[in-house]
PDB file of C-alpha atoms in Angstrom:
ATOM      1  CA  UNK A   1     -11.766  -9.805  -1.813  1.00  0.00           C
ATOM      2  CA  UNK A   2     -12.750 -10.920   1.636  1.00  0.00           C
ATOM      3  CA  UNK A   3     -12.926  -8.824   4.796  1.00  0.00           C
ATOM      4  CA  UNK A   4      -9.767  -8.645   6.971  1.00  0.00           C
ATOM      5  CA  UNK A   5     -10.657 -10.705   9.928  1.00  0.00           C
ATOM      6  CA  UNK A   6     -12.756  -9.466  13.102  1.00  0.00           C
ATOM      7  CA  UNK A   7     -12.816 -10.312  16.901  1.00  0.00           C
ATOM      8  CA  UNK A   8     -15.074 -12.516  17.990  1.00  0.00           C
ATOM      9  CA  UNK A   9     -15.698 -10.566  21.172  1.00  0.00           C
ATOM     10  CA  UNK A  10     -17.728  -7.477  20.558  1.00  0.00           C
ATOM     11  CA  UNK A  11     -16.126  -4.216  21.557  1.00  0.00           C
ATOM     12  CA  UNK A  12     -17.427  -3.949  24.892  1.00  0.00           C
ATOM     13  CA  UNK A  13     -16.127  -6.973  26.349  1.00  0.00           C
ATOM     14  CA  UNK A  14     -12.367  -5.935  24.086  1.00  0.00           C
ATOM     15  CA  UNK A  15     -12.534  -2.721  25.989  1.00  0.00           C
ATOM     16  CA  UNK A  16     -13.323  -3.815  29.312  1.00  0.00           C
ATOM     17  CA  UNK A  17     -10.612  -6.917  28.855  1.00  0.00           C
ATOM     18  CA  UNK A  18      -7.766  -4.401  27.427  1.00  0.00           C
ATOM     19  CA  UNK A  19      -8.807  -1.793  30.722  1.00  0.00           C
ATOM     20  CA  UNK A  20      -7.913  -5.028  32.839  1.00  0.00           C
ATOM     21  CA  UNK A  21      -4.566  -5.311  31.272  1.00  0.00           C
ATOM     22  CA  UNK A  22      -5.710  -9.036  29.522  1.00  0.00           C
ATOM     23  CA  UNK A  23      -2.900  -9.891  27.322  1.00  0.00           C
ATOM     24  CA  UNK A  24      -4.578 -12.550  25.473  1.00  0.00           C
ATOM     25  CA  UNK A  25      -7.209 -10.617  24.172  1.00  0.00           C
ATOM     26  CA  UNK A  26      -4.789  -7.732  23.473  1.00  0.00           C
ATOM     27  CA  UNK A  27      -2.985 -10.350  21.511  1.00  0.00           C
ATOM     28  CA  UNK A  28      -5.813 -11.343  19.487  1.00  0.00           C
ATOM     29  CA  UNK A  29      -6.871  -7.858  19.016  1.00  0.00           C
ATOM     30  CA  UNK A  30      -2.865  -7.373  17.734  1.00  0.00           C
ATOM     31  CA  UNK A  31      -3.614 -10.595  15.416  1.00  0.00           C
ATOM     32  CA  UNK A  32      -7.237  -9.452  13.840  1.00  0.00           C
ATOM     33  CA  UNK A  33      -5.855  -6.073  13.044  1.00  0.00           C
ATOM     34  CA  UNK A  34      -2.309  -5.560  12.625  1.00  0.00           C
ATOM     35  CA  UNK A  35      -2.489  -6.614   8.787  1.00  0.00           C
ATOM     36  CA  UNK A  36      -5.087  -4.580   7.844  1.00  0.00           C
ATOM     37  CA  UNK A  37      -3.243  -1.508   9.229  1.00  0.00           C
ATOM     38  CA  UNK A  38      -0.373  -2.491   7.512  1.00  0.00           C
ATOM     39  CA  UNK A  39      -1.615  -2.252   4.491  1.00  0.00           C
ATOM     40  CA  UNK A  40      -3.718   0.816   5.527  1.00  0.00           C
ATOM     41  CA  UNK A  41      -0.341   2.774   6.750  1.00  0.00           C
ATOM     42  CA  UNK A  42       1.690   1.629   3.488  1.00  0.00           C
ATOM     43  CA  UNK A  43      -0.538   4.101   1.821  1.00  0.00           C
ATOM     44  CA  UNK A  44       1.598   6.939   3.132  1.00  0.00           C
ATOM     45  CA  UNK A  45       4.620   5.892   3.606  1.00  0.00           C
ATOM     46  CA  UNK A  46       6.720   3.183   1.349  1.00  0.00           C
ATOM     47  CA  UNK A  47       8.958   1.905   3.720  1.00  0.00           C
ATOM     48  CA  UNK A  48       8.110  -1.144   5.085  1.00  0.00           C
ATOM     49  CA  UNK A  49      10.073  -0.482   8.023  1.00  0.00           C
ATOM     50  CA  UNK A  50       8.782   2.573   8.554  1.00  0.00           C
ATOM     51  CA  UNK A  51       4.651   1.261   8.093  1.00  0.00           C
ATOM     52  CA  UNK A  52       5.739  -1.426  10.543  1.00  0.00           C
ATOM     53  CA  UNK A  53       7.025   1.497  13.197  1.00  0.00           C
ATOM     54  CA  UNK A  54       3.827   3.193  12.455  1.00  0.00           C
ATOM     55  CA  UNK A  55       1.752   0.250  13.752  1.00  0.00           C
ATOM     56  CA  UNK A  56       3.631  -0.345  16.486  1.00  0.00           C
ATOM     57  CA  UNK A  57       3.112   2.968  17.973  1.00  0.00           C
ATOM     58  CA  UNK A  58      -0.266   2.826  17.123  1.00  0.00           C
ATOM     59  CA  UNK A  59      -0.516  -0.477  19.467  1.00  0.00           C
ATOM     60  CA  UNK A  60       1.408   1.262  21.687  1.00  0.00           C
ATOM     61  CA  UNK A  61      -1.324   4.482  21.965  1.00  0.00           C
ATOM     62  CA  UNK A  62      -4.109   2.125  21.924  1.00  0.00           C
ATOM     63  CA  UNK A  63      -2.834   0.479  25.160  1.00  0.00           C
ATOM     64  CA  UNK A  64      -2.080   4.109  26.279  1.00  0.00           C
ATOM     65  CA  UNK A  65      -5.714   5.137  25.444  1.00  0.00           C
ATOM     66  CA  UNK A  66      -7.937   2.622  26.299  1.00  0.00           C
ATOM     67  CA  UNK A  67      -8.976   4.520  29.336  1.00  0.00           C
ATOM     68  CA  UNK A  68     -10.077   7.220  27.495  1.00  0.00           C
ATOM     69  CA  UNK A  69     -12.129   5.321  24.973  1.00  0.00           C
ATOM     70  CA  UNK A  70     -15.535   6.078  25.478  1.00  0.00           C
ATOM     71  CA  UNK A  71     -17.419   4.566  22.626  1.00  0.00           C
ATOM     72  CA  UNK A  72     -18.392   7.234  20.144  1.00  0.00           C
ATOM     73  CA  UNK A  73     -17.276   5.311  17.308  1.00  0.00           C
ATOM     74  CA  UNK A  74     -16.483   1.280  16.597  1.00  0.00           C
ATOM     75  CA  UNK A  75     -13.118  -0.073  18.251  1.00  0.00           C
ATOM     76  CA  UNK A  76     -11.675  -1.102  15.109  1.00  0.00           C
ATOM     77  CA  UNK A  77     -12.722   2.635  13.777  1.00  0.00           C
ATOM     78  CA  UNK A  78     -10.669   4.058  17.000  1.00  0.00           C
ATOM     79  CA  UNK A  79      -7.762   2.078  16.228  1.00  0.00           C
ATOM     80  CA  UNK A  80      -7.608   2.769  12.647  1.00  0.00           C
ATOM     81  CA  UNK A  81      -8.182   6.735  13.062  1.00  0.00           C
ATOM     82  CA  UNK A  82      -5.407   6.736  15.500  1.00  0.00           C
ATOM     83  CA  UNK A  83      -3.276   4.610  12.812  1.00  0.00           C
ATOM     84  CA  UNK A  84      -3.981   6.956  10.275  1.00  0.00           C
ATOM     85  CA  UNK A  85      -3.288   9.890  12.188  1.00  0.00           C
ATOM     86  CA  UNK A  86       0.142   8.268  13.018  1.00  0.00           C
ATOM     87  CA  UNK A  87       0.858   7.370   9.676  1.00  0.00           C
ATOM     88  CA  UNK A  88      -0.287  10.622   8.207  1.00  0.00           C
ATOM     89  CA  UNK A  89       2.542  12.683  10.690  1.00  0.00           C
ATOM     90  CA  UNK A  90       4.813  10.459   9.012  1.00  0.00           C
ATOM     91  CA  UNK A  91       4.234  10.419   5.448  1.00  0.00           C
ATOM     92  CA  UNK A  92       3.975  14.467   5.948  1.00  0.00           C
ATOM     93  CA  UNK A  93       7.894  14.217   6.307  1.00  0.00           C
ATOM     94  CA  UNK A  94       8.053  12.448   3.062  1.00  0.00           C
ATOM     95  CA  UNK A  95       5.447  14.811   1.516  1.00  0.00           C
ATOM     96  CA  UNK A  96       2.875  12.275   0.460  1.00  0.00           C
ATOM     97  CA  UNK A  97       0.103  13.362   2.344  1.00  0.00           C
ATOM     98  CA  UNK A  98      -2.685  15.082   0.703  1.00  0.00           C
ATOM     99  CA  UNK A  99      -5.555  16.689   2.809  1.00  0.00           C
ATOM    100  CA  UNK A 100      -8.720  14.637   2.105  1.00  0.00           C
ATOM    101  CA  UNK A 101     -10.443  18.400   2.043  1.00  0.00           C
ATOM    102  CA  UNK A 102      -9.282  18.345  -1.742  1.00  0.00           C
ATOM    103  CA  UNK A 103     -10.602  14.983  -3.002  1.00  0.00           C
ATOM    104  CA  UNK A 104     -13.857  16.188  -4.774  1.00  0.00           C
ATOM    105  CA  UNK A 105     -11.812  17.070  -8.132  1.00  0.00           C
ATOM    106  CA  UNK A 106     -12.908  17.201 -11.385  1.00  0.00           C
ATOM    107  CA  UNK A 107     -15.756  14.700 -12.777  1.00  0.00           C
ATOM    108  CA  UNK A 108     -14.539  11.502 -13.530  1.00  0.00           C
ATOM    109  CA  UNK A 109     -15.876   8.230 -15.979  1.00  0.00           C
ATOM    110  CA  UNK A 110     -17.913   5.962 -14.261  1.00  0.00           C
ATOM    111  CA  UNK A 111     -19.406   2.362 -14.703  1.00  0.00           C
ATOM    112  CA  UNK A 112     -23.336   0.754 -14.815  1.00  0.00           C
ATOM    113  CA  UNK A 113     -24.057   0.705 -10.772  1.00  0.00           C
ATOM    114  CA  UNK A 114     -25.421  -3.350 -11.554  1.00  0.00           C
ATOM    115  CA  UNK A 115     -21.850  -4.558 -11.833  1.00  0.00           C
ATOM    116  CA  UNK A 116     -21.547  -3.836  -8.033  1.00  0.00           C
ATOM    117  CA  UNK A 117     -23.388  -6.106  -5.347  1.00  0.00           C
ATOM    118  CA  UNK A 118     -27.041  -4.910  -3.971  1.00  0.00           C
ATOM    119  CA  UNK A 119     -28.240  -4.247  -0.906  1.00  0.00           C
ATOM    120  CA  UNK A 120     -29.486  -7.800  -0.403  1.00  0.00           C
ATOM    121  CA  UNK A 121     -25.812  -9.198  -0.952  1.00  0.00           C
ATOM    122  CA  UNK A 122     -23.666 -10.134   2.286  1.00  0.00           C
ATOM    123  CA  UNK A 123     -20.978  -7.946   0.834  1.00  0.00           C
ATOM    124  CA  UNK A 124     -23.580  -5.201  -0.185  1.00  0.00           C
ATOM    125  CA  UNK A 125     -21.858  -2.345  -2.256  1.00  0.00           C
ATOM    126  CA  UNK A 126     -19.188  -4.586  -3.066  1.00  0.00           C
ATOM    127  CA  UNK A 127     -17.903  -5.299  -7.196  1.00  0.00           C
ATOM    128  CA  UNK A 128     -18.272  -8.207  -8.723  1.00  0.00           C
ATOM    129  CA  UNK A 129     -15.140  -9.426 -10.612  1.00  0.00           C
ATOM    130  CA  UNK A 130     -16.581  -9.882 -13.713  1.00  0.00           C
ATOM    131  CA  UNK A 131     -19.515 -11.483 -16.114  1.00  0.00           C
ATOM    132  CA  UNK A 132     -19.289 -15.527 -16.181  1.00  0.00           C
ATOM    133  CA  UNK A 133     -17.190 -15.995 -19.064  1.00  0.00           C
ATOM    134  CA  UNK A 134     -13.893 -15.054 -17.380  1.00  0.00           C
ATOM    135  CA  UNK A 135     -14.242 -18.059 -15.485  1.00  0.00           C
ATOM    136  CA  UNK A 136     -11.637 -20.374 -17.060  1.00  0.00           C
ATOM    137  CA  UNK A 137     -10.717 -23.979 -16.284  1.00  0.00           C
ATOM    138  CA  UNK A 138      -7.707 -21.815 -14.140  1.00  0.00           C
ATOM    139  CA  UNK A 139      -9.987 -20.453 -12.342  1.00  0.00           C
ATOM    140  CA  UNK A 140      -7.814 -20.574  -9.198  1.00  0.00           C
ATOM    141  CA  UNK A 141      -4.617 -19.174 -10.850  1.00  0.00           C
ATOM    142  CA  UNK A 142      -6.837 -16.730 -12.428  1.00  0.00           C
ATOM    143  CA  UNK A 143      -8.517 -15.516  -8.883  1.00  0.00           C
ATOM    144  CA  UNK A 144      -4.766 -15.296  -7.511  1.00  0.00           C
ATOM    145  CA  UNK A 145      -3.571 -13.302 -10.735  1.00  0.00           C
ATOM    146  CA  UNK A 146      -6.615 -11.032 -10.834  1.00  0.00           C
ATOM    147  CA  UNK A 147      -6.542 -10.115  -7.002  1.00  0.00           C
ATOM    148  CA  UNK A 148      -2.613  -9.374  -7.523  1.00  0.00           C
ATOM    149  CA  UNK A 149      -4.054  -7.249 -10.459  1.00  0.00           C
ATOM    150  CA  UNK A 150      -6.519  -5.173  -8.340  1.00  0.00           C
ATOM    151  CA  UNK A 151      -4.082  -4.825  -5.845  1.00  0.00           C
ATOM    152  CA  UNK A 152      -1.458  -2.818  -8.401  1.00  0.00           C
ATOM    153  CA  UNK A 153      -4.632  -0.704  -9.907  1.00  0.00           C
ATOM    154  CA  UNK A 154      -5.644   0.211  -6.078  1.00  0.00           C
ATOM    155  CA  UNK A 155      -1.683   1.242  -5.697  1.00  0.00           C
ATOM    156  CA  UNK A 156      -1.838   3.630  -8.289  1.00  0.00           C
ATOM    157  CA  UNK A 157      -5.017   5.289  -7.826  1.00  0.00           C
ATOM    158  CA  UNK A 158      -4.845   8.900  -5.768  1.00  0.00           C
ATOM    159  CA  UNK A 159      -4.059   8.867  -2.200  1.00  0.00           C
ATOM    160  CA  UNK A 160      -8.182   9.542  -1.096  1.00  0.00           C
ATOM    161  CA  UNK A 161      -9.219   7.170  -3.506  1.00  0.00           C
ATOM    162  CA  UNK A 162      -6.661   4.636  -2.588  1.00  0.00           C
ATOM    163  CA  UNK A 163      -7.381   5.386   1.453  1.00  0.00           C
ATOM    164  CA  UNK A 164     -11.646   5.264   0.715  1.00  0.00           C
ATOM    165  CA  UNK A 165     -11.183   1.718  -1.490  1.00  0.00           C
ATOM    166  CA  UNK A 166      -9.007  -0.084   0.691  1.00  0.00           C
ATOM    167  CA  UNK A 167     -10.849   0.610   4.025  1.00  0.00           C
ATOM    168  CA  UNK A 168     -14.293  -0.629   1.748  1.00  0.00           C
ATOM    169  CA  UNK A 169     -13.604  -3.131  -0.324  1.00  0.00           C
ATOM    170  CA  UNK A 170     -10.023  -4.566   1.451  1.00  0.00           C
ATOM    171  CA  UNK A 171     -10.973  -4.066   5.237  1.00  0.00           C
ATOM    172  CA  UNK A 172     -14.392  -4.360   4.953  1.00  0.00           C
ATOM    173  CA  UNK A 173     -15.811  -1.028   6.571  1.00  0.00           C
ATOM    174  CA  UNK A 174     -19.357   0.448   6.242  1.00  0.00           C
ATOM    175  CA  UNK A 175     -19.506   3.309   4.587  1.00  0.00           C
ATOM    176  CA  UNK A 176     -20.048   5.137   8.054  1.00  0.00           C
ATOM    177  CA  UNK A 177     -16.928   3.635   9.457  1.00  0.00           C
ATOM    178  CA  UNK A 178     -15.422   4.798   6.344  1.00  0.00           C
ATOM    179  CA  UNK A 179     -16.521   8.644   7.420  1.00  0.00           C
ATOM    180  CA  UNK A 180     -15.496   8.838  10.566  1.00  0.00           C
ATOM    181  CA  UNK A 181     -11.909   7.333  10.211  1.00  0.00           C
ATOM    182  CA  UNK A 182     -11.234   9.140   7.232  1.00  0.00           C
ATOM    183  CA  UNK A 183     -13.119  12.537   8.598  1.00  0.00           C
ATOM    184  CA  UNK A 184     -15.014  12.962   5.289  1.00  0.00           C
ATOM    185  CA  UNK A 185     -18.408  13.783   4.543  1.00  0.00           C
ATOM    186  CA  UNK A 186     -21.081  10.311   3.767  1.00  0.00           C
ATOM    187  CA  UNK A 187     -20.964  12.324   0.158  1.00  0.00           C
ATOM    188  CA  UNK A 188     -17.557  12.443  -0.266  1.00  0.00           C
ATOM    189  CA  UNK A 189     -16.703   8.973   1.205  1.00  0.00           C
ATOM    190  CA  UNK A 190     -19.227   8.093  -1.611  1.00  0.00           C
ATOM    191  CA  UNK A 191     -18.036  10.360  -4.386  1.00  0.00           C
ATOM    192  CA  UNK A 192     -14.296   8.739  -3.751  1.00  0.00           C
ATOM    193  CA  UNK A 193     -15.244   5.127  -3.782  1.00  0.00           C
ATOM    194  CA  UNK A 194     -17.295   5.666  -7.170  1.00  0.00           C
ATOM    195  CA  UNK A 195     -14.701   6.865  -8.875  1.00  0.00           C
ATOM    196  CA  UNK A 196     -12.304   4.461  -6.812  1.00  0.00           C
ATOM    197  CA  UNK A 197     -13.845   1.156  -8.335  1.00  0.00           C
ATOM    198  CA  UNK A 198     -14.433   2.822 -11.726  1.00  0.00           C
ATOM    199  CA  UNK A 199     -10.953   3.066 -11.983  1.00  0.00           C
ATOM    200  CA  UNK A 200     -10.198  -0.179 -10.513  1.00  0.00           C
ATOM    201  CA  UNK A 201     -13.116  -1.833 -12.812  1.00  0.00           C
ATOM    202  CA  UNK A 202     -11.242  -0.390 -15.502  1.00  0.00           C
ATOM    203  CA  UNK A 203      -7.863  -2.125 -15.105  1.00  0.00           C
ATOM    204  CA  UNK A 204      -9.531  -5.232 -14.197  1.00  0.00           C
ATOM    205  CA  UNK A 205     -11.306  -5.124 -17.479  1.00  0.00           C
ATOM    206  CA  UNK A 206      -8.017  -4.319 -19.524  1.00  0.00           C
ATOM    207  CA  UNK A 207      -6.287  -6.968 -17.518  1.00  0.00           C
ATOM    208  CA  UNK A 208      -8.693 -10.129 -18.571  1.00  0.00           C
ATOM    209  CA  UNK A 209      -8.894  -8.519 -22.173  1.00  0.00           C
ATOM    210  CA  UNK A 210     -12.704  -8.432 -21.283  1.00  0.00           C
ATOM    211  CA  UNK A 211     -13.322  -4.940 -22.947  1.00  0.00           C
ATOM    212  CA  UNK A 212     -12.251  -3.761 -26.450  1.00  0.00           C
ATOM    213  CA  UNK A 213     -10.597  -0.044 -26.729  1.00  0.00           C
ATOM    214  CA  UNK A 214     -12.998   2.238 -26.306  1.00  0.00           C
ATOM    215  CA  UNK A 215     -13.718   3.507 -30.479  1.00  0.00           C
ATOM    216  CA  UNK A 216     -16.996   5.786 -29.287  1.00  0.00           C
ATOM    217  CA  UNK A 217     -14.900   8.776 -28.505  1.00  0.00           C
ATOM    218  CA  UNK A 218     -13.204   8.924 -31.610  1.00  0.00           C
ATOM    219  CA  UNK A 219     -16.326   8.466 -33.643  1.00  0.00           C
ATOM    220  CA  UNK A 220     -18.231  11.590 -35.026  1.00  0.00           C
ATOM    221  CA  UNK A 221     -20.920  13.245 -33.524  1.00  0.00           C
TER     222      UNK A 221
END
């Protein structure tokens, strides 16, 4: 899954362009971002509507803000902390919201580390869909199907997990952008999106038929 899209101007120049009230930057700021935060504030709350009021105001505090924006963190980090802050106030009401203090939880199964991209890779840390024979002669139809696929299996995975996965592998963070929007711990951030993509991996697998029921459980020790 790609990255969502980034400005081509680097944060300084946003900043200094949004200070001097320059719509057109603002607009492409509005254009890079707004999907991405979408999709991050439909994580607590299910109303479209709703997610869509959340981003507004969150446009509507960045413009508010900008003065006070001094830099400690990335732009896009700023603007999605404040969008998850917004959203969080309103999934509260609907009591979804689940302090990311609790996400540890009990151990969970995990999958072989080499199925993920290395450190080398453009997307480092990233999955890889899958061994070469689920390529098919549909291999399009297949991408489309399997992306819908990873979509649902993110959807139903817990709300930390969900939040950690879909700023990594959807938006694209770092792992350190990850930290300091979410206001977790490098270890936890890391802890979450382990677990997230063996989950995730899981499905995926079920989905193409590429794994068999697991038997070894049920065998005798």
């Amino acid at each position: 899954m790609p990255p969502a899209k980034a400005m081509a101007l680097p944060d300084s120049e946003v900043v200094a362009a949004l200070k001097h009230g320059d719509q057109s930057v603002f607009a492409d700021l509005v254009d890079a971002y707004s999907p991405g935060l979408m999709r991050v504030a439909r994580m607590y709350v299910r109303d479209r509507a709703v997610a869509e009021e959340v981003v507004q105001e969150t446009w509507i505090a960045v413009l508010r803000g900008i003065d006070r924006f001094e830099g400690r963190s990335s732009l896009r980090t700023w603007i999605y902390r404040i969008l998850m802050n917004t959203a969080k106030t309103r999934g509260q009401r609907e009591a979804r919201s689940v302090p990311f203090s609790a996400a540890a939880g009990p151990d969970e199964p995990s999958v072989d580390p080499d199925r993920f991209l290395d450190a080398d890779h453009q997307f480092a840390g990233g999955w890889m869909l899958g061994p070469s024979e689920w390529q098919t002669p549909e291999e399009e139809l297949l991408q489309g199907e399997t992306r819908d696929a990873i979509l649902a299996a993110i959807e139903e995975l817990p709300e930390q997990q969900r939040a950690v996965i879909t700023l990594r592998d959807v938006e694209g963070f770092p792992a350190d952008e990850v930290s300091q929007a979410l206001g977790i711990s490098d270890g936890n951030q890391r802890v979450l999106l382990h677990r997230a993509r063996s989950k995730v991996r899981a499905a995926i697998e079920s989905y193409l038929g590429a794994v068999e029921p697991n038997t070894a459980a049920m065998e005798p020790s």
